[in-house]
mmCIF file of C-alpha atoms in Angstrom:
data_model
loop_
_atom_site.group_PDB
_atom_site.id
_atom_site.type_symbol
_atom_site.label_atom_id
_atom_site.label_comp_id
_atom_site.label_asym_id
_atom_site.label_seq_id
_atom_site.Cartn_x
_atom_site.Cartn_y
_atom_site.Cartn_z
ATOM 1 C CA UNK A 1 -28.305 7.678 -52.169
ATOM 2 C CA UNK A 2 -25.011 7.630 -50.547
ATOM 3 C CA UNK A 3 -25.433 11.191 -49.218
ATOM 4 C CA UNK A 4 -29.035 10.729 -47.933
ATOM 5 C CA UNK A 5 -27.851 7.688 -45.575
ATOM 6 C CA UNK A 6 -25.159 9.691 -44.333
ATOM 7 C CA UNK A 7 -27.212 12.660 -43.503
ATOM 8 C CA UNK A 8 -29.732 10.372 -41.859
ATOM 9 C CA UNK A 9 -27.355 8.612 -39.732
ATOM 10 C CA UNK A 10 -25.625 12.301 -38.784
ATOM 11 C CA UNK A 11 -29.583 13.174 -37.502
ATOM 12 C CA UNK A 12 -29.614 10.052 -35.726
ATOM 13 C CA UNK A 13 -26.329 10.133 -33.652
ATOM 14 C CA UNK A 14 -27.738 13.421 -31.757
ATOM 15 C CA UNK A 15 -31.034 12.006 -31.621
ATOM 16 C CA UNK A 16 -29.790 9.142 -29.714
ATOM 17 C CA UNK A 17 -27.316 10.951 -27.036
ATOM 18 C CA UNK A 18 -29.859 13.436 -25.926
ATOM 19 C CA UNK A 19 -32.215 10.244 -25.643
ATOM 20 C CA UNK A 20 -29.067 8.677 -23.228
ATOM 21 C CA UNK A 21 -28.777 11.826 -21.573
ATOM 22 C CA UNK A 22 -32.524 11.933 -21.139
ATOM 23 C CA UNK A 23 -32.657 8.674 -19.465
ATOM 24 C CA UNK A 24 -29.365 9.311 -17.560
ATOM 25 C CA UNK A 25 -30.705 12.383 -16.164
ATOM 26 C CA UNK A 26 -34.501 10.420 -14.960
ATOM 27 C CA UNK A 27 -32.266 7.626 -13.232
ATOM 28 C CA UNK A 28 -30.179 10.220 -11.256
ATOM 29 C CA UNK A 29 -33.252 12.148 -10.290
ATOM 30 C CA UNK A 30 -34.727 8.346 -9.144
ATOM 31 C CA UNK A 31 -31.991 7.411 -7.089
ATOM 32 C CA UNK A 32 -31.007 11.057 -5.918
ATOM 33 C CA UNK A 33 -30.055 9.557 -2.779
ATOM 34 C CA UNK A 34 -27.094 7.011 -3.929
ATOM 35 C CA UNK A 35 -25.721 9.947 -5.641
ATOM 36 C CA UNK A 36 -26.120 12.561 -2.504
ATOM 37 C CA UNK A 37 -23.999 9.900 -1.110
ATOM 38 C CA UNK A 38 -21.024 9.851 -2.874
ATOM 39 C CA UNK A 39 -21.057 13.367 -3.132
ATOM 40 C CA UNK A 40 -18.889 14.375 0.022
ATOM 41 C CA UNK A 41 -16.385 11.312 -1.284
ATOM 42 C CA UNK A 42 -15.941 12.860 -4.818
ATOM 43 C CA UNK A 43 -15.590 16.195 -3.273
ATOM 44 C CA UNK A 44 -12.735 14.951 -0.932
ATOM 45 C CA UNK A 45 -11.215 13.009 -3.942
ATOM 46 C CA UNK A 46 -10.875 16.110 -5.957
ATOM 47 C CA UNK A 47 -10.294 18.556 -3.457
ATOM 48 C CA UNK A 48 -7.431 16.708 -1.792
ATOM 49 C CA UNK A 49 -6.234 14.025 -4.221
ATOM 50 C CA UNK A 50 -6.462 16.031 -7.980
ATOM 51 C CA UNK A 51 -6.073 19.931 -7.481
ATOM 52 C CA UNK A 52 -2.720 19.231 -5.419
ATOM 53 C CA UNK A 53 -1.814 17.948 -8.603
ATOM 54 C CA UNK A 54 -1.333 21.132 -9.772
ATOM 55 C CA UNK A 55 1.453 21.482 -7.296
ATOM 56 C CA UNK A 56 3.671 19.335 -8.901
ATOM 57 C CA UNK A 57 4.856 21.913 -11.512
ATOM 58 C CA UNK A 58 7.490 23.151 -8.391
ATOM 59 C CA UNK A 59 9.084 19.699 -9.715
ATOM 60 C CA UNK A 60 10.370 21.482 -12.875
ATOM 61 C CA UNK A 61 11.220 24.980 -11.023
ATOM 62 C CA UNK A 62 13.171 27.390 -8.505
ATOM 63 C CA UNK A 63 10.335 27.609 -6.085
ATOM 64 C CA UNK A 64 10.249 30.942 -4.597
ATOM 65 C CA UNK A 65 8.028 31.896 -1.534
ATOM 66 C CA UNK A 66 8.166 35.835 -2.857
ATOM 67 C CA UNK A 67 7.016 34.721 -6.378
ATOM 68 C CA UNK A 68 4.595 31.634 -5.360
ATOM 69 C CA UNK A 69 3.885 28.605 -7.051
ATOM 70 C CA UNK A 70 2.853 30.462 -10.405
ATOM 71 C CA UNK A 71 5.534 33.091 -10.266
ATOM 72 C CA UNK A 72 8.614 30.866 -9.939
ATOM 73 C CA UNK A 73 11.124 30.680 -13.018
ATOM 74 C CA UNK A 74 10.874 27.381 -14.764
ATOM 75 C CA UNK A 75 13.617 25.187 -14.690
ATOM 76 C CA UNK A 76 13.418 21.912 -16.589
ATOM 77 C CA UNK A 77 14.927 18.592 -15.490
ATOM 78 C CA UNK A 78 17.319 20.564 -13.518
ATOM 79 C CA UNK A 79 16.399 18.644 -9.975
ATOM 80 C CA UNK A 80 15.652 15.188 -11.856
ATOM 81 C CA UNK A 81 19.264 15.520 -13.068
ATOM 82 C CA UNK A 82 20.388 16.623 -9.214
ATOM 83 C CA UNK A 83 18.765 14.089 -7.474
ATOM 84 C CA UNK A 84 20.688 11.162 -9.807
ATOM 85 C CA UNK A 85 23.536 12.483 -9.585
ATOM 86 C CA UNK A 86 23.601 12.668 -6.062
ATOM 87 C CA UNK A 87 26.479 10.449 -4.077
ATOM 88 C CA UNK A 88 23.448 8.395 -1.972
ATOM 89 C CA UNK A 89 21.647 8.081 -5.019
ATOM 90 C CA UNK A 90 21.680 4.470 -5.507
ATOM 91 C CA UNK A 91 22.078 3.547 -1.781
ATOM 92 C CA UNK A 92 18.452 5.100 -1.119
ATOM 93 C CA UNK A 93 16.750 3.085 -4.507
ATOM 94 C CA UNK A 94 18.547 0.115 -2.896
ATOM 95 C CA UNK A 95 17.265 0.511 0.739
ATOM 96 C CA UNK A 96 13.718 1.734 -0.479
ATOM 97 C CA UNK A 97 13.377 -1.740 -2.826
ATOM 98 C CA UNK A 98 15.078 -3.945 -0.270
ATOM 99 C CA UNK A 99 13.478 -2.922 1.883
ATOM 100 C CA UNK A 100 9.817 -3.136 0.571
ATOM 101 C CA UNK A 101 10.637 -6.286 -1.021
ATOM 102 C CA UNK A 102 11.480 -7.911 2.051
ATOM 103 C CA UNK A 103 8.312 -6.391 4.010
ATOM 104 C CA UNK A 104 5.840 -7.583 0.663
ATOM 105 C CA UNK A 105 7.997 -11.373 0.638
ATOM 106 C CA UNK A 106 6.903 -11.793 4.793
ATOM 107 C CA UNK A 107 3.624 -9.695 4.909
ATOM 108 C CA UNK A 108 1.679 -10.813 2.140
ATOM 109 C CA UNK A 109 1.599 -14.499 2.752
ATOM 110 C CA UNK A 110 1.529 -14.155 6.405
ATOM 111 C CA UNK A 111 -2.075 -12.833 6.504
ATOM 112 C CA UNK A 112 -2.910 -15.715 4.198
ATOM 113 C CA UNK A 113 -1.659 -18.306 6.315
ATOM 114 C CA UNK A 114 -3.258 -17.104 9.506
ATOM 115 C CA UNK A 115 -6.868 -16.944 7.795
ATOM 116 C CA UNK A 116 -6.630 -20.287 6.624
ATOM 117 C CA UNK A 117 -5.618 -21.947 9.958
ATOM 118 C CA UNK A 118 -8.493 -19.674 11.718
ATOM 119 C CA UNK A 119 -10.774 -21.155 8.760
ATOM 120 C CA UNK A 120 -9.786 -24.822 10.041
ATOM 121 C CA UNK A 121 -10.332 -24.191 13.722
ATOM 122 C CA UNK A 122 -13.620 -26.214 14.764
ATOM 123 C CA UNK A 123 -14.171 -24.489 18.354
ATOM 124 C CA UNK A 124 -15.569 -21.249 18.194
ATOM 125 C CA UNK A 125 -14.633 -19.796 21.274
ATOM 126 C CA UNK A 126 -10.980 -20.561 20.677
ATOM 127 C CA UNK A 127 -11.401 -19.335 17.227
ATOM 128 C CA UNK A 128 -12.662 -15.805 18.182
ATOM 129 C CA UNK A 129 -9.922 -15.582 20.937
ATOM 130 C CA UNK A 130 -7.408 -16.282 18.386
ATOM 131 C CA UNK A 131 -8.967 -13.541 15.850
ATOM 132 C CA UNK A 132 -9.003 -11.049 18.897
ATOM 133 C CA UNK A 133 -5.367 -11.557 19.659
ATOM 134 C CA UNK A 134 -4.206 -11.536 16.475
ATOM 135 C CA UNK A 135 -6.311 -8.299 15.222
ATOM 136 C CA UNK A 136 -5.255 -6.401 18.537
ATOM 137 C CA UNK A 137 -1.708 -5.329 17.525
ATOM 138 C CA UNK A 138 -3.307 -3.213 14.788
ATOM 139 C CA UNK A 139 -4.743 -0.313 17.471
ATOM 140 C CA UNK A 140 -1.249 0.187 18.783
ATOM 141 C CA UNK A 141 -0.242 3.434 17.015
ATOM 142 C CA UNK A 142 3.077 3.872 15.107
ATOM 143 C CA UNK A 143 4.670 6.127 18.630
ATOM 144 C CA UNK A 144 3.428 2.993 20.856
ATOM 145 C CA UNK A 145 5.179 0.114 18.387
ATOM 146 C CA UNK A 146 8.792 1.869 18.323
ATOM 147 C CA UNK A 147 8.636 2.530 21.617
ATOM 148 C CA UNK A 148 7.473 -1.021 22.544
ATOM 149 C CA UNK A 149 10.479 -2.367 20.184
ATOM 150 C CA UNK A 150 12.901 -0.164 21.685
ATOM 151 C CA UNK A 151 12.321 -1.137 25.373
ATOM 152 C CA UNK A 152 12.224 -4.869 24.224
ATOM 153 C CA UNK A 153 15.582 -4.611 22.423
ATOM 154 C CA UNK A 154 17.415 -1.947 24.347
ATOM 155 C CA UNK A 155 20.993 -3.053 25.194
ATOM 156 C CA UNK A 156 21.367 -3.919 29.040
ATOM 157 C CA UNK A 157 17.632 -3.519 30.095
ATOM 158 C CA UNK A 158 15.972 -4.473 27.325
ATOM 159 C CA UNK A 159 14.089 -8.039 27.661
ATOM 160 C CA UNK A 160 15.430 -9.821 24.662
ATOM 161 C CA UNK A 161 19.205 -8.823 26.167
ATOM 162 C CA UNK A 162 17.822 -10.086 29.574
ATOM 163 C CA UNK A 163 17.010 -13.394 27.826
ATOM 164 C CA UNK A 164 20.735 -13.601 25.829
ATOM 165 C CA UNK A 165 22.529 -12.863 29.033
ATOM 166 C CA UNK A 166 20.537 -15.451 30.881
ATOM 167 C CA UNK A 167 21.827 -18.081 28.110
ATOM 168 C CA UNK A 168 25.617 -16.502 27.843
ATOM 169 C CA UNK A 169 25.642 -14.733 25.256
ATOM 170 C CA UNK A 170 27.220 -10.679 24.673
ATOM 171 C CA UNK A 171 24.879 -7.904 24.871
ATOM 172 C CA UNK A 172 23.763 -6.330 21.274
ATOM 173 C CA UNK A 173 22.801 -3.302 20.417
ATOM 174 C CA UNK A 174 19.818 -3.952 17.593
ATOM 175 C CA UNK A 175 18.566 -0.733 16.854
ATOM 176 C CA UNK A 176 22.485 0.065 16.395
ATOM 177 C CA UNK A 177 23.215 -2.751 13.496
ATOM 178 C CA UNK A 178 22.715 -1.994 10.285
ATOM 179 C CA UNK A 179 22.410 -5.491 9.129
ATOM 180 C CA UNK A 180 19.427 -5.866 11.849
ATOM 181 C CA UNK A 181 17.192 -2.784 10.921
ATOM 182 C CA UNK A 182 15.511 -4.137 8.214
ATOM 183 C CA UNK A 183 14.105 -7.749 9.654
ATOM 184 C CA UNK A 184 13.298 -5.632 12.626
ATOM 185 C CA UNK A 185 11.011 -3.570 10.684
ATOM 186 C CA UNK A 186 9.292 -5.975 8.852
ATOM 187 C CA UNK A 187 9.164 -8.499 10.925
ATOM 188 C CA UNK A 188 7.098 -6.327 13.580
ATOM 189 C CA UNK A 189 5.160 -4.801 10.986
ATOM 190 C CA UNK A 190 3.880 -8.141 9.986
ATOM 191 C CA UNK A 191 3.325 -9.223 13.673
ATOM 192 C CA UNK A 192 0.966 -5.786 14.534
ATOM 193 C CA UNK A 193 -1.053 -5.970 10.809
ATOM 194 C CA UNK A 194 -1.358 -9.732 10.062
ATOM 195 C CA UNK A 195 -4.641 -10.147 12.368
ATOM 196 C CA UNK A 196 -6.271 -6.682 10.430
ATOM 197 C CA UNK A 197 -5.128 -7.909 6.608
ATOM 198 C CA UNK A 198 -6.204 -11.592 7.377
ATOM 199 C CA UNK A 199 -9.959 -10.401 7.929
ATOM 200 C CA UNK A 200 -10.569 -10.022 3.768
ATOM 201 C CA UNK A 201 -9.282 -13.165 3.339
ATOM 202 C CA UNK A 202 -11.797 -15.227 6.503
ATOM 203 C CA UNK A 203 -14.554 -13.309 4.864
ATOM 204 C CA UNK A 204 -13.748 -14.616 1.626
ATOM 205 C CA UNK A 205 -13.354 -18.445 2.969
ATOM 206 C CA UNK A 206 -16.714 -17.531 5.126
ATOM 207 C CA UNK A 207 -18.624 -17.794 1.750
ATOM 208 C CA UNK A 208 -16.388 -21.172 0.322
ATOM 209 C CA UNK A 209 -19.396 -23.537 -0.702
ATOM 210 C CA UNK A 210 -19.647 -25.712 2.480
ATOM 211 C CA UNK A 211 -20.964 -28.611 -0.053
ATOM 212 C CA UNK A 212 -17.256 -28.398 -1.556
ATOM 213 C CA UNK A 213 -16.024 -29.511 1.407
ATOM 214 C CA UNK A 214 -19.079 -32.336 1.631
ATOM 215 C CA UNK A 215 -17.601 -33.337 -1.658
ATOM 216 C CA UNK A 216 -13.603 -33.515 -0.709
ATOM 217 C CA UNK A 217 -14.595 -35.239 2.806
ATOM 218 C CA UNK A 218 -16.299 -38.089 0.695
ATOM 219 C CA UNK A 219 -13.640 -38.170 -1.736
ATOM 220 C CA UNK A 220 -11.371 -38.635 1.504
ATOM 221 C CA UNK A 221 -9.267 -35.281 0.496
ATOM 222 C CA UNK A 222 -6.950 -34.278 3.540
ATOM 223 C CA UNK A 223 -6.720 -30.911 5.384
ATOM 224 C CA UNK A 224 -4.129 -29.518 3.631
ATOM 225 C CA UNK A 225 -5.746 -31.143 0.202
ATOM 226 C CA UNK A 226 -8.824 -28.882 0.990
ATOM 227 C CA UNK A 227 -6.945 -26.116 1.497
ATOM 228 C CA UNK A 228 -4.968 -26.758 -1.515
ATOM 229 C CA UNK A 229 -8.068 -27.359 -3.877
ATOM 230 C CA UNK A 230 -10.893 -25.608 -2.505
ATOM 231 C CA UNK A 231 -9.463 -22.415 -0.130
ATOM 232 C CA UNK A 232 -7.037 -21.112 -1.980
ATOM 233 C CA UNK A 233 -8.414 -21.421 -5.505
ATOM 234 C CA UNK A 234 -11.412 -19.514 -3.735
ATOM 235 C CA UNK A 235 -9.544 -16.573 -2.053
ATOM 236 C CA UNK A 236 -6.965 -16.459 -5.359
ATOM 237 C CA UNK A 237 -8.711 -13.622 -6.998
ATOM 238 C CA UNK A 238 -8.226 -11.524 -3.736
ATOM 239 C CA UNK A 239 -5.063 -12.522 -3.275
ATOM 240 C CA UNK A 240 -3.895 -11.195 -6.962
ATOM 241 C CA UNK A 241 -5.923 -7.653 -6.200
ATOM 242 C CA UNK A 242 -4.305 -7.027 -3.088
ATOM 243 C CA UNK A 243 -0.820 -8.213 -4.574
ATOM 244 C CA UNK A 244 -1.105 -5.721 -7.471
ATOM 245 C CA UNK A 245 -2.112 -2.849 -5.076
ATOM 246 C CA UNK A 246 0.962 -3.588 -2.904
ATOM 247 C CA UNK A 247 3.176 -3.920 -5.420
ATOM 248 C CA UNK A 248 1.695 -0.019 -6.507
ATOM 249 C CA UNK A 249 2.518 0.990 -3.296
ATOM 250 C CA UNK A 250 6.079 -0.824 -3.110
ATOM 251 C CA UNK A 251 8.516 2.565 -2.929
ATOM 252 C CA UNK A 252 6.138 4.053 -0.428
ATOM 253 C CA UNK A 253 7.504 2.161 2.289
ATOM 254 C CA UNK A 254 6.173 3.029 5.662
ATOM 255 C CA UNK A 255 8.087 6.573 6.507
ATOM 256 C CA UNK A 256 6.654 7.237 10.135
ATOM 257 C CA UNK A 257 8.051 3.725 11.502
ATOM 258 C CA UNK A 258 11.350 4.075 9.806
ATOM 259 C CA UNK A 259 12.013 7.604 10.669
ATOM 260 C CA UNK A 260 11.613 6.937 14.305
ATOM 261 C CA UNK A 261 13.746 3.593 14.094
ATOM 262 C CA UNK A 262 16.434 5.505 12.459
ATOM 263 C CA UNK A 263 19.708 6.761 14.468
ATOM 264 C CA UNK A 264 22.722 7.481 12.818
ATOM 265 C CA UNK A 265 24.212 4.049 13.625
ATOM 266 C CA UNK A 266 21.670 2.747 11.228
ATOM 267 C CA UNK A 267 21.496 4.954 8.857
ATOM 268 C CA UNK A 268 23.205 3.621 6.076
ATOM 269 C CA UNK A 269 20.403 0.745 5.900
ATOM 270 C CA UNK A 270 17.241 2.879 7.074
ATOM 271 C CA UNK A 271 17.765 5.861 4.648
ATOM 272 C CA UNK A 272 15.148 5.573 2.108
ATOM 273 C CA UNK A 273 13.406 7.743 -0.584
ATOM 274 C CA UNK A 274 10.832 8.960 2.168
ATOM 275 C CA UNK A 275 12.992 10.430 4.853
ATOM 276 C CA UNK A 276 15.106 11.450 2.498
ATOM 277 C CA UNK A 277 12.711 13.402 0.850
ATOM 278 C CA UNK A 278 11.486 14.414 4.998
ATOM 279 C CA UNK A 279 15.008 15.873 5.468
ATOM 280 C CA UNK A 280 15.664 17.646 1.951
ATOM 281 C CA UNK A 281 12.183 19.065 1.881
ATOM 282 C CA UNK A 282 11.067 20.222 5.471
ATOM 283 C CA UNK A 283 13.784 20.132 6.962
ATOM 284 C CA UNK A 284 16.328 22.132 4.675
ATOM 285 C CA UNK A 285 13.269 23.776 2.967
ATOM 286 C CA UNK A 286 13.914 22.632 -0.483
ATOM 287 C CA UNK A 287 10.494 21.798 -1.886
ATOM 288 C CA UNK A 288 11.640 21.679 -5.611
ATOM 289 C CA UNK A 289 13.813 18.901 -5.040
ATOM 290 C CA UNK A 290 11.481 17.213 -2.913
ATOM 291 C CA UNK A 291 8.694 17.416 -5.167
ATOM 292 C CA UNK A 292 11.160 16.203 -7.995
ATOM 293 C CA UNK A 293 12.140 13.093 -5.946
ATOM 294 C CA UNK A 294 8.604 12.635 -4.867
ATOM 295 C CA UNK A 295 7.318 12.874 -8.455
ATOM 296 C CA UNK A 296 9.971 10.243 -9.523
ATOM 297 C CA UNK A 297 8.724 7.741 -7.126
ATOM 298 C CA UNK A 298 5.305 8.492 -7.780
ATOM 299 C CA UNK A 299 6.157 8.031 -11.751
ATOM 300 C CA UNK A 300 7.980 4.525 -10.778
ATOM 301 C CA UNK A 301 5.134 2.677 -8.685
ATOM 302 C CA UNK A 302 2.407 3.621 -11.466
ATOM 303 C CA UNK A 303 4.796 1.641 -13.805
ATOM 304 C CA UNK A 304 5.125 -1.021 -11.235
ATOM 305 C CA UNK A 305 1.364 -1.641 -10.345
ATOM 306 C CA UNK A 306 0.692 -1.802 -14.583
ATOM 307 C CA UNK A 307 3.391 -4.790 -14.471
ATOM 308 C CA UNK A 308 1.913 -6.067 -11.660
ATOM 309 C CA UNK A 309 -1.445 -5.593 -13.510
ATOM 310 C CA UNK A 310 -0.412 -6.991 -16.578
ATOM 311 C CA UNK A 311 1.095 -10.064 -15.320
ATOM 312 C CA UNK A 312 -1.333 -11.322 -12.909
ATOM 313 C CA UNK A 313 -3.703 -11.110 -16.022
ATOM 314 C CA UNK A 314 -1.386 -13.061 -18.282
ATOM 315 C CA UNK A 315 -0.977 -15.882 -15.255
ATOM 316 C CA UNK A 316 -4.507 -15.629 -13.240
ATOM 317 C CA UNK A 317 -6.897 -14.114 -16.196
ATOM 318 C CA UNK A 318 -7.391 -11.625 -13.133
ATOM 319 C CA UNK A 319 -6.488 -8.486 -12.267
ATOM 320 C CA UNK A 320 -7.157 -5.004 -10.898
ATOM 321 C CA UNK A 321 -8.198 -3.044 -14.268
#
């Protein structure tokens, strides 16, 4: 009896995927045009995000340009091991974190704050100047924005030095200090992009339930109670998504902006993973290593956007998988 339901249920099983496939197969030729769609996506996706994959191999060997990628002797851990034992080791892992730390601590809320006092203004003329001039920063290319920071805080003719001679005080070289570098970074990287990020969270307060507010204004709930118990509640779920996609991206700190900021005054507190990687691999031609250091920081932010995953699930119930 035993046997006979078994060999029933193994006729079944097939029966039922070619059924599935059937009916997979009748809603792709139905909606032929969704899928025509994403086809030139996918194909970018897997021509230029998952066959370089298969580059990474020159991680674990002596790349060669006479032998190629497929020829080259296999070496192990043999760059790994180079790359932490090298002298600046440390000093990049602690520029690279500081330094995205510090740019995720001021440019995350910043957007956040912005969209909710655009949400409170009343007059809408005012409101979409304010949007305008806020959002506009975020056309000025990378070239522009150094240049623009190093004419503004140029020793001698810059304008901020203008301003601190006016009031007494010595000339400074910014670009030149160390300890400057990094608030100088973030701080205009979260002045040109906090106009662009706040737009996901304005659309998200756009579609707030206006008879929530009905409800607080009866209840005589302040401003900043409304914003407390109705806005951010709302936008909260956003918030966590976009928090555990920055924190994934939290080693691959911006490498255009701090290459051109760098001099070798400031080096000591600009060198990070990225330019380092910039001058070991292009410029000294030593892809293995590169790919090896690249590879490592790769393997690191996949581990920190799963704890970023994982906790935002354990305190919001939300999260991005």
């Amino acid at each position: 009896m035993s046997n006979n339901i078994i060999t029933e249920a193994s006729r079944t099983i097939p029966a039922t995927r070619r059924t599935g496939l059937s009916e997979a197969m009748r809603k792709m030729r139905r909606h032929w045009q969704l899928y025509f769609l994403i086809l030139l996506p996918l194909l970018y996706f897997i021509l230029f995000k998952y066959v370089p994959i298969l580059g990474i191999q020159i991680a674990f060997k002596d790349l060669s340009p006479k032998l190629g990628i497929w020829g080259s002797p296999w070496v192990g851990l043999k760059h790994f091991e180079a790359f932490f034992n090298h002298p600046n080791f440390w000093l990049l892992i602690k520029n690279t974190l500081f330094l995205s730390l510090y740019a995720l601590a001021i440019g995350f809320p910043v957007p956040i704050i912005l969209a909710l006092m655009i949400n409170e203004l009343r007059d809408g003329i005012f409101k979409r100047t304010v949007q305008l001039v806020s959002y506009a920063p975020y056309f000025i290319s990378t070239v522009v924005m150094v240049s623009m920071i190093l004419l503004f805080l140029a020793p001698r003719i810059g304008v901020i030095d203008h301003i601190r001679t006016a009031l007494g005080l010595d000339s400074i070289n910014f670009i030149g200090e160390p300890s400057m570098f990094k608030s100088i970074f973030v701080l205009s990287d979260a002045w040109q992009y906090m106009g662009y990020n706040a737009i996901i969270y304005i659309a998200a307060l756009a579609g707030v339930n206006p008879q929530l507010y009905e409800a607080a204004k009866l209840d005589g709930a302040s401003r900043l109670q409304k914003i407390i118990h109705i806005d951010l509640p709302s936008i909260m779920p956003i918030m966590v998504l976009l928090l555990v996609l920055n924190m994934g991206q939290l080693l691959n700190i911006g490498f255009e902006k701090v290459y051109l900021l760098q001099n070798p005054l400031n080096t000591s507190s600009s060198e990070i993973i990225s330019t380092y990687v910039y001058k070991v691999g292009l410029v000294q031609a030593n892809y293995s290593f590169s790919a090896a250091v690249g590879l490592f920081n790769s393997i690191i932010n996949l581990v920190l956007i799963l704890l970023a995953n994982f906790g935002a699930r354990r305190a919001t119930g939300s999260g991005l998988f």
